[in-house]
Short mmCIF file of C-alpha atoms in Angstrom, two decimals:
data_model
loop_
_atom_site.label_atom_id
_atom_site.label_comp_id
_atom_site.label_asym_id
_atom_site.label_seq_id
_atom_site.Cartn_x
_atom_site.Cartn_y
_atom_site.Cartn_z
CA UNK A 289 19.12 86.05 87.60
CA UNK A 290 17.28 82.43 85.66
CA UNK A 291 19.31 80.07 83.88
CA UNK A 292 19.02 79.29 81.06
CA UNK A 293 17.01 81.98 79.47
CA UNK A 294 18.16 83.37 75.78
CA UNK A 295 19.65 86.78 75.01
CA UNK A 296 16.66 88.60 72.66
CA UNK A 297 16.71 92.12 71.66
CA UNK A 298 13.28 93.84 71.86
CA UNK A 299 13.46 97.23 69.91
CA UNK A 300 11.86 100.14 70.83
CA UNK A 301 11.61 102.73 68.10
CA UNK A 302 13.11 105.62 67.98
CA UNK A 303 16.44 104.02 70.43
CA UNK A 304 18.67 101.39 70.53
CA UNK A 305 17.78 97.88 70.76
CA UNK A 306 17.55 96.53 74.46
CA UNK A 307 19.61 92.96 75.25
CA UNK A 308 17.52 91.47 77.52
CA UNK A 309 19.96 89.15 79.54
CA UNK A 310 18.54 85.90 81.14
CA UNK A 311 15.00 87.48 81.88
CA UNK A 312 12.95 85.73 83.96
CA UNK A 313 9.15 85.99 84.79
CA UNK A 314 8.02 88.25 87.34
CA UNK A 315 5.30 86.97 90.32
CA UNK A 316 2.28 88.25 88.34
CA UNK A 317 3.34 86.35 85.36
CA UNK A 318 5.20 89.00 82.94
CA UNK A 319 9.12 89.05 81.84
CA UNK A 320 9.03 92.79 81.66
CA UNK A 321 9.32 94.05 85.34
CA UNK A 322 12.74 92.89 86.11
CA UNK A 323 14.12 95.46 83.64
CA UNK A 324 11.15 97.83 83.22
CA UNK A 325 13.65 100.49 83.49
CA UNK A 326 15.32 99.29 80.44
CA UNK A 327 11.71 99.66 78.51
CA UNK A 328 10.23 102.80 77.10
CA UNK A 329 6.82 103.51 79.47
CA UNK A 330 4.89 102.51 75.99
CA UNK A 331 5.98 99.33 74.82
CA UNK A 332 5.79 97.91 78.51
CA UNK A 333 2.57 99.39 79.09
CA UNK A 334 1.24 97.88 75.71
CA UNK A 335 2.23 94.43 76.98
CA UNK A 336 1.20 94.58 80.90
CA UNK A 337 -2.20 96.60 79.76
CA UNK A 338 -2.82 93.45 77.19
CA UNK A 339 -2.22 90.67 80.14
CA UNK A 340 -4.34 92.20 82.96
CA UNK A 341 -7.23 92.65 79.99
CA UNK A 342 -6.48 89.40 78.69
CA UNK A 343 -6.56 91.03 75.68
CA UNK A 344 -3.74 90.69 72.35
CA UNK A 345 -1.47 92.45 71.58
CA UNK A 346 0.20 93.37 68.17
CA UNK A 347 4.09 92.71 67.38
CA UNK A 348 6.46 92.11 64.61
CA UNK A 349 8.75 89.31 64.98
CA UNK A 350 11.99 88.82 63.06
CA UNK A 351 13.74 86.06 63.19
CA UNK A 352 17.17 84.56 62.81
CA UNK A 353 16.74 82.53 59.87
CA UNK A 354 13.23 81.59 57.62
CA UNK A 355 13.40 78.15 59.66
CA UNK A 356 13.04 79.91 62.53
CA UNK A 357 10.09 82.22 60.80
CA UNK A 358 8.21 78.93 60.14
CA UNK A 359 8.69 77.72 63.78
CA UNK A 360 6.24 80.16 65.08
CA UNK A 361 3.07 77.68 66.38
CA UNK A 362 5.83 75.89 67.78
CA UNK A 363 7.03 78.65 70.09
CA UNK A 364 3.89 79.70 71.51
CA UNK A 365 2.39 76.17 71.90
CA UNK A 366 0.17 75.78 75.01
CA UNK A 367 1.26 79.28 76.08
CA UNK A 368 -1.81 81.54 74.33
CA UNK A 369 -3.63 82.08 71.24
CA UNK A 370 -1.42 83.00 68.05
CA UNK A 371 -2.74 85.06 64.97
CA UNK A 372 -0.19 85.55 62.00
CA UNK A 373 -1.34 88.64 60.16
CA UNK A 374 1.53 89.45 57.63
CA UNK A 375 3.99 87.01 57.19
CA UNK A 376 7.69 88.41 55.30
CA UNK A 377 10.23 87.08 52.71
CA UNK A 378 12.12 90.01 52.09
CA UNK A 379 13.43 89.81 56.02
CA UNK A 380 12.38 86.81 57.91
CA UNK A 381 9.96 88.74 60.04
CA UNK A 382 6.15 88.41 60.98
CA UNK A 383 3.94 90.38 62.25
CA UNK A 384 1.71 88.49 64.94
CA UNK A 385 -1.37 89.43 66.82
CA UNK A 386 -0.81 86.88 70.10
CA UNK A 387 -1.71 87.09 74.11
CA UNK A 388 1.06 88.23 76.70
CA UNK A 389 1.73 84.26 77.46
CA UNK A 390 2.46 83.77 73.49
CA UNK A 391 4.60 87.18 73.65
CA UNK A 392 6.51 85.50 76.85
CA UNK A 393 7.83 81.98 74.92
CA UNK A 394 8.47 84.33 71.87
CA UNK A 395 11.48 86.36 73.95
CA UNK A 396 12.56 83.16 75.46
CA UNK A 397 13.25 81.82 72.33
CA UNK A 398 16.42 80.89 70.60
CA UNK A 399 14.67 81.61 67.00
CA UNK A 400 13.69 85.08 67.77
CA UNK A 401 16.05 87.92 67.01
CA UNK A 402 14.48 91.01 67.37
CA UNK A 403 10.66 92.15 68.74
CA UNK A 404 8.87 95.27 67.79
CA UNK A 405 5.76 96.31 68.58
CA UNK A 406 3.22 96.61 65.44
CA UNK A 407 1.85 100.39 65.82
CA UNK A 408 -0.57 102.68 64.32
CA UNK A 409 0.74 104.27 61.34
CA UNK A 410 -0.69 107.52 59.98
CA UNK A 411 -0.27 110.25 56.90
CA UNK A 412 1.13 113.28 57.84
CA UNK A 413 3.35 121.42 40.37
CA UNK A 414 2.68 124.20 38.07
CA UNK A 415 5.54 126.05 39.38
CA UNK A 416 7.26 122.98 40.86
CA UNK A 417 8.66 120.67 37.69
CA UNK A 418 9.69 124.09 36.18
CA UNK A 419 11.75 124.87 39.01
CA UNK A 420 13.63 121.53 39.18
CA UNK A 421 13.93 121.63 35.31
CA UNK A 422 12.16 118.40 34.06
CA UNK A 423 10.29 120.21 30.96
CA UNK A 424 13.97 120.67 29.75
CA UNK A 425 14.17 116.93 30.14
CA UNK A 426 10.88 116.12 28.39
CA UNK A 427 11.65 118.28 25.43
CA UNK A 428 15.36 118.23 25.30
CA UNK A 429 15.98 114.67 25.67
CA UNK A 430 12.81 113.04 24.73
CA UNK A 431 12.53 111.76 28.14
CA UNK A 432 8.79 111.35 30.23
CA UNK A 433 10.03 108.30 32.47
CA UNK A 434 8.30 106.11 29.74
CA UNK A 435 8.63 102.63 30.51
CA UNK A 436 9.75 102.87 34.29
CA UNK A 437 7.11 101.90 37.08
CA UNK A 438 6.97 104.34 40.66
CA UNK A 439 4.86 102.58 42.90
CA UNK A 440 3.02 104.94 45.81
CA UNK A 441 2.22 102.79 49.21
CA UNK A 442 0.29 105.17 50.51
CA UNK A 443 -3.95 105.81 51.03
CA UNK A 444 -4.36 104.19 47.45
CA UNK A 445 -5.35 106.45 44.40
CA UNK A 446 -8.32 107.28 42.61
CA UNK A 447 -7.25 105.46 39.18
CA UNK A 448 -10.62 107.76 37.63
CA UNK A 449 -8.73 111.04 37.37
CA UNK A 450 -8.17 112.15 34.15
CA UNK A 451 -4.16 112.54 35.04
CA UNK A 452 -3.90 109.05 35.31
CA UNK A 453 -5.81 107.53 32.24
CA UNK A 454 -4.01 104.81 30.92
CA UNK A 455 -1.20 105.37 33.33
CA UNK A 456 -2.47 103.33 36.20
CA UNK A 457 -1.16 99.45 36.27
CA UNK A 458 -1.19 96.79 39.37
CA UNK A 459 -2.75 98.33 42.51
CA UNK A 460 -3.25 96.05 46.13
CA UNK A 461 -4.84 96.78 49.06
CA UNK A 462 -3.44 95.92 52.38
CA UNK A 463 -5.55 98.62 54.47
CA UNK A 464 -8.77 95.96 54.99
CA UNK A 465 -11.01 98.23 52.80
CA UNK A 466 -11.08 95.74 49.57
CA UNK A 467 -9.66 97.79 47.22
CA UNK A 468 -7.17 100.66 46.50
CA UNK A 469 -9.78 103.46 45.86
CA UNK A 470 -8.24 106.41 48.00
CA UNK A 471 -11.16 108.05 50.07
CA UNK A 472 -8.51 110.18 52.23
CA UNK A 473 -6.83 111.92 48.53
CA UNK A 474 -3.42 111.71 49.92
CA UNK A 475 -1.82 109.07 48.27
CA UNK A 476 -3.68 110.58 44.42
CA UNK A 477 -2.15 113.82 45.30
CA UNK A 478 1.19 112.11 45.56
CA UNK A 479 1.12 110.25 42.80
CA UNK A 480 0.27 112.97 40.42
CA UNK A 481 3.18 114.91 41.31
CA UNK A 482 5.27 111.94 40.07
CA UNK A 483 3.83 110.84 36.94
CA UNK A 484 0.44 112.50 36.42
CA UNK A 485 -0.29 114.34 32.70
CA UNK A 486 -1.92 117.33 33.85
CA UNK A 487 -4.41 116.21 31.41
CA UNK A 488 -7.38 117.49 33.46
CA UNK A 489 -5.56 121.07 33.58
CA UNK A 490 -4.34 121.17 29.62
CA UNK A 491 -0.86 120.47 30.96
CA UNK A 492 -0.70 122.77 33.50
CA UNK A 493 -0.08 120.71 36.79
CA UNK A 494 2.02 118.17 34.96
CA UNK A 495 3.99 115.25 37.17
CA UNK A 496 7.24 115.11 36.94
CA UNK A 497 7.55 111.57 35.01
CA UNK A 498 4.54 112.03 32.98
CA UNK A 499 5.46 108.53 30.73
CA UNK A 500 5.53 106.49 33.71
CA UNK A 501 3.36 103.86 35.14
CA UNK A 502 2.27 104.03 38.43
CA UNK A 503 1.50 101.06 40.65
CA UNK A 504 -0.40 101.69 44.06
CA UNK A 505 -0.13 99.99 47.59
CA UNK A 506 -2.97 101.12 49.59
CA UNK A 507 -1.28 100.38 53.09
CA UNK A 508 -3.31 103.51 55.08
CA UNK A 509 -7.05 103.52 55.53
CA UNK A 510 -9.14 106.76 54.16
CA UNK A 511 -8.82 108.00 57.73
CA UNK A 512 -4.83 108.10 57.17
CA UNK A 513 -3.51 105.82 59.39
CA UNK A 514 -3.01 101.84 59.66
CA UNK A 515 -0.78 99.00 61.22
CA UNK A 516 3.56 99.13 60.46
CA UNK A 517 3.21 96.18 59.21
CA UNK A 518 0.65 97.06 56.47
CA UNK A 519 2.80 99.64 55.37
CA UNK A 520 6.26 96.68 55.23
CA UNK A 521 3.28 94.42 53.19
CA UNK A 522 2.32 96.93 50.95
CA UNK A 523 6.27 97.44 50.32
CA UNK A 524 7.30 93.72 49.73
CA UNK A 525 4.31 93.37 47.36
CA UNK A 526 5.61 96.27 45.34
CA UNK A 527 9.44 94.99 44.88
CA UNK A 528 7.67 91.56 44.19
CA UNK A 529 5.55 92.93 41.71
CA UNK A 530 7.26 94.87 39.25
CA UNK A 531 8.09 98.29 41.03
CA UNK A 532 11.24 100.03 40.17
CA UNK A 533 11.01 102.72 41.86
CA UNK A 534 9.05 102.70 45.35
CA UNK A 535 7.47 106.34 47.41
CA UNK A 536 6.92 106.11 50.65
CA UNK A 537 5.61 109.67 52.05
CA UNK A 538 4.69 108.83 55.84
CA UNK A 539 7.11 108.82 58.71
CA UNK A 540 7.62 109.40 62.44
CA UNK A 541 8.20 111.77 64.64
CA UNK A 542 11.37 111.87 66.58
CA UNK A 543 15.09 111.04 65.99
CA UNK A 544 15.50 107.51 64.52
CA UNK A 545 18.49 105.53 64.06
CA UNK A 546 17.30 103.33 61.27
CA UNK A 547 17.12 100.02 63.21
CA UNK A 548 13.43 99.53 63.47
CA UNK A 549 11.37 97.20 61.28
CA UNK A 550 10.01 99.84 58.68
CA UNK A 551 13.71 101.28 57.94
CA UNK A 552 14.91 97.53 57.99
CA UNK A 553 12.57 96.69 55.05
CA UNK A 554 13.38 99.69 53.01
CA UNK A 555 16.78 98.60 53.48
CA UNK A 556 16.12 95.39 52.42
CA UNK A 557 14.17 96.30 49.20
CA UNK A 558 17.10 98.50 48.51
CA UNK A 559 19.39 95.18 48.36
CA UNK A 560 16.65 93.88 45.65
CA UNK A 561 17.92 96.64 43.26
CA UNK A 562 15.08 98.87 43.55
CA UNK A 563 14.87 102.92 44.33
CA UNK A 564 13.49 103.69 47.78
CA UNK A 565 12.41 107.01 47.80
CA UNK A 566 11.25 108.42 51.51
CA UNK A 567 10.33 111.52 52.93
CA UNK A 568 12.19 113.49 55.77
CA UNK A 569 9.31 114.36 58.18
CA UNK A 570 7.87 117.53 59.09
CA UNK A 571 8.98 118.33 62.34
CA UNK A 572 11.78 120.82 61.54
CA UNK A 573 13.49 123.67 62.14
CA UNK A 574 14.45 121.71 65.05
CA UNK A 575 17.73 119.57 64.65
CA UNK A 576 17.97 115.77 64.91
CA UNK A 577 14.09 115.19 63.65
CA UNK A 578 14.75 112.61 60.91
CA UNK A 579 12.49 109.67 62.11
CA UNK A 580 11.46 106.24 60.73
CA UNK A 581 11.70 105.39 57.86
CA UNK A 582 13.64 108.77 56.57
CA UNK A 583 16.48 107.46 59.29
CA UNK A 584 17.17 104.29 56.81
CA UNK A 585 20.74 104.08 55.74
CA UNK A 586 19.85 103.23 52.00
CA UNK A 587 16.96 104.98 50.91
CA UNK A 588 17.34 108.21 49.57
CA UNK A 589 15.07 110.77 52.26
CA UNK A 590 14.00 113.88 50.53
CA UNK A 591 13.44 117.30 52.19
CA UNK A 592 11.39 120.32 51.37
CA UNK A 593 12.34 123.22 49.83
CA UNK A 594 10.07 126.53 49.38
CA UNK A 595 8.57 128.74 46.59
CA UNK A 596 12.31 130.89 47.45
CA UNK A 597 14.49 128.04 46.77
CA UNK A 598 15.33 127.68 50.38
CA UNK A 599 14.72 125.06 53.07
CA UNK A 600 10.98 124.97 54.24
CA UNK A 601 10.90 125.78 57.91
CA UNK A 602 8.98 122.28 58.80
CA UNK A 603 10.90 120.08 57.01
CA UNK A 604 13.17 117.68 59.58
CA UNK A 605 16.33 118.15 59.77
CA UNK A 606 19.42 115.74 60.67
CA UNK A 607 21.77 114.09 62.00
CA UNK A 608 20.14 111.03 62.50
CA UNK A 609 20.11 109.54 66.28
CA UNK A 610 23.11 107.33 65.57
CA UNK A 611 24.70 110.90 63.98
CA UNK A 612 24.88 109.94 60.15
CA UNK A 613 23.54 112.89 57.88
CA UNK A 614 20.22 113.22 56.64
CA UNK A 615 17.89 114.30 54.39
CA UNK A 616 20.27 113.38 51.48
CA UNK A 617 17.98 115.86 49.08
CA UNK A 618 14.81 118.57 48.97
CA UNK A 619 12.98 118.97 46.57
CA UNK A 620 9.86 121.59 46.31
CA UNK A 621 7.26 120.87 49.43
CA UNK A 622 5.27 124.27 49.67
CA UNK A 623 2.12 124.55 48.43
CA UNK A 624 2.19 122.10 45.62
CA UNK A 625 -0.85 121.79 43.40
CA UNK A 626 -1.46 117.97 42.24
CA UNK A 627 -4.37 115.84 41.50
CA UNK A 628 -7.42 115.67 43.85
CA UNK A 629 -9.14 112.52 44.26
CA UNK A 630 -13.19 112.85 43.84
CA UNK A 631 -14.67 113.61 46.94
CA UNK A 632 -11.82 114.24 49.46
CA UNK A 633 -10.45 117.63 50.51
CA UNK A 634 -6.98 116.93 51.76
CA UNK A 635 -4.79 120.39 51.45
CA UNK A 636 -6.81 123.57 49.51
CA UNK A 637 -9.01 122.49 47.20
CA UNK A 638 -8.34 124.59 43.53
CA UNK A 639 -10.86 123.09 41.94
CA UNK A 640 -13.13 119.80 41.79
CA UNK A 641 -9.42 117.99 40.01
CA UNK A 642 -6.84 119.64 41.92
CA UNK A 643 -5.99 120.22 45.06
CA UNK A 644 -3.10 122.30 47.00
CA UNK A 645 -0.48 120.66 50.11
CA UNK A 646 2.54 121.16 51.69
CA UNK A 647 5.26 118.66 52.92
CA UNK A 648 7.94 116.62 52.82
CA UNK A 649 5.25 114.16 51.27
CA UNK A 650 4.70 116.03 48.67
CA UNK A 651 8.22 116.65 47.94
CA UNK A 652 9.26 113.11 48.14
CA UNK A 653 7.28 112.24 44.86
CA UNK A 654 9.25 114.77 42.76
CA UNK A 655 12.49 112.90 43.52
CA UNK A 656 10.86 109.66 42.90
CA UNK A 657 9.65 110.95 39.19
CA UNK A 658 13.48 112.47 38.14
CA UNK A 659 15.18 108.88 39.48
CA UNK A 660 12.18 107.74 36.94
CA UNK A 661 13.94 109.97 34.00
CA UNK A 662 17.09 108.74 34.61
CA UNK A 663 16.10 105.39 34.79
CA UNK A 664 14.82 105.74 31.26
CA UNK A 665 17.64 107.83 30.48
CA UNK A 666 19.65 104.64 31.49
CA UNK A 667 18.24 101.60 32.77
CA UNK A 668 21.43 100.26 33.95
CA UNK A 669 21.83 102.41 36.83
CA UNK A 670 21.63 101.03 40.13
CA UNK A 671 20.56 102.44 43.65
CA UNK A 672 23.51 103.35 44.70
CA UNK A 673 24.23 105.03 41.52
CA UNK A 674 21.07 106.74 41.28
CA UNK A 675 21.10 107.95 45.29
CA UNK A 676 24.76 109.39 44.39
CA UNK A 677 24.21 111.25 40.61
CA UNK A 678 20.93 112.38 42.64
CA UNK A 679 22.95 114.22 45.25
CA UNK A 680 26.09 114.80 43.29
CA UNK A 681 23.77 117.28 41.05
CA UNK A 682 22.02 118.82 43.28
CA UNK A 683 21.85 122.83 43.80
CA UNK A 684 23.29 123.78 47.03
CA UNK A 685 20.58 126.96 48.48
CA UNK A 686 22.56 128.15 50.66
CA UNK A 687 21.04 127.59 54.08
CA UNK A 688 23.35 128.91 56.76
CA UNK A 689 20.82 128.33 59.49
CA UNK A 690 23.65 127.69 61.93
CA UNK A 691 26.11 130.00 60.62
CA UNK A 692 28.35 128.21 58.59
CA UNK A 693 29.43 129.39 55.07
CA UNK A 694 28.35 126.77 52.82
CA UNK A 695 25.17 125.04 53.34
CA UNK A 696 24.66 122.86 56.25
CA UNK A 697 23.89 119.52 55.21
CA UNK A 698 22.05 118.22 57.91
CA UNK A 699 19.31 120.90 56.83
CA UNK A 700 19.29 120.46 53.16
CA UNK A 701 21.51 117.58 52.44
CA UNK A 702 22.86 117.89 49.26
CA UNK A 703 21.01 120.82 48.07
CA UNK A 704 17.66 121.30 45.68
CA UNK A 705 17.45 118.22 43.07
CA UNK A 706 18.58 119.42 39.00
CA UNK A 707 16.37 116.83 36.82
CA UNK A 708 18.24 118.01 34.14
CA UNK A 709 21.75 117.55 35.07
CA UNK A 710 21.07 114.54 36.81
CA UNK A 711 19.48 113.05 33.74
CA UNK A 712 22.34 114.21 30.97
CA UNK A 713 24.64 112.65 33.91
CA UNK A 714 22.76 109.22 33.82
CA UNK A 715 22.64 109.14 30.26
CA UNK A 716 26.29 109.17 30.12
CA UNK A 717 26.48 106.56 33.22
CA UNK A 718 29.18 108.72 34.51
CA UNK A 719 29.36 110.14 38.26
CA UNK A 720 29.34 113.44 38.25
CA UNK A 721 32.75 114.94 41.22
CA UNK A 722 30.86 115.71 44.18
CA UNK A 723 30.16 119.52 44.51
CA UNK A 724 30.62 119.80 48.03
CA UNK A 725 33.00 119.00 51.16
CA UNK A 726 31.59 116.67 53.74
CA UNK A 727 30.82 118.33 56.59
CA UNK A 728 32.13 116.73 60.04
CA UNK A 729 29.45 114.35 62.03
CA UNK A 730 28.79 116.32 64.91
CA UNK A 731 27.65 114.13 68.36
CA UNK A 732 23.86 113.83 67.85
CA UNK A 733 22.00 115.76 70.43
CA UNK A 734 19.52 115.12 73.72
CA UNK A 735 16.56 114.05 71.89
CA UNK A 736 13.36 116.71 71.93
CA UNK A 737 10.53 115.77 74.47
CA UNK A 738 7.63 113.68 73.05
CA UNK A 739 4.08 115.41 73.05
CA UNK A 740 1.52 113.14 74.25
CA UNK A 741 0.87 110.05 72.58
CA UNK A 742 -2.89 110.53 70.14
CA UNK A 743 -2.41 114.07 68.50
CA UNK A 744 -1.05 114.60 64.79
CA UNK A 745 2.12 116.02 66.43
CA UNK A 746 2.52 112.32 67.69
CA UNK A 747 6.22 110.65 69.31
CA UNK A 748 7.54 107.79 67.77
CA UNK A 749 5.13 105.74 68.70
CA UNK A 750 2.84 106.70 65.15
CA UNK A 751 4.19 107.13 61.69
CA UNK A 752 2.00 109.81 59.59
CA UNK A 753 1.73 110.92 56.33
CA UNK A 754 4.09 113.75 56.10
#
């Protein structure tokens, strides 16, 4: 052991943090080989490949304090080049491109708390809105979500679509494209489900909260991929620029404990008083397939139900890697017809203006729209109250996949959302009683083997639109 070294936690997505006790450098100048058995191969390899090729590696560094964050230049002085890609304020973290020697200096610093790889992330209504009783909210309660702002952090938005006329507020690009225009189609479809007016279909394909304002943060490129740091920047911008509700229809495959960089940012946003709605993932029907950021403790994690009002086979199941119950609720996510961005072909094209798609990506904006209706009914509700009401008013769709007499919470959470009942309780401000007893939390099973990196069924190295 080498004396005088700090203890730095290196975070490997999907696993527990690893403490490096007094790590020294090997003969090649690397800090990794002495404890290589404590690192997953892709973490070690990413740094060592960069070292051998004299290339930069991209990381996200969390500091113990803002003072440590400001000292980033001093930390790497003389050790190699360093470039700041993103700086965050909600958590004391910075996204960096830097050489392996500079990263060595970071691992030695007492200012550094955690280091994550800044990995590549990918993207994963005519029936569904009546199914959750949204039209009754519009008609009986005179509530369409007006005055509430939902931000879709995704591939952008086609703001010229007739269903968004007069509905789109602030937009921003974090993908490097230069605008928030959606050349993929996923973000437009998601936004339409949450708050589209259905104008191009004569109201047939209307979203859950058609009176809400839509913000769009384009964090992923038109090919549906981008850096985690860009997603985090889009989330932070949204929270700081007026979004009441943030929708994140992307995630990672595998079983996460919710301690990764993106989950940390999501929890910080909830602490600001914002409502975070996150997709559970499309890795069902296996258990323990809730990835990041669906495993984040404070977000509302959404699985998908199908046309038969049962849990969709593809919807990811809990528990989380640390044994918590997820998803929280489910919502319609099979064969959802919503807005089509001009020139794109996500899902199965219906016509010039609409396309059909399935996934927990499609379920998530149903819940974002419902949260907008609830906030419209009662602006005094906080994120925890909204989450509790959503869960307690959900409908048990009685999925007995594992032989239980009641619905398995690790499959459907508290059930499929019910907009009318949830908004009625929101209006009164009273919390409904829990309608199902809690299930014992099992020990998480051994994680399933990850497929090779590079396919759309990638392991935790990749987040994707889901």
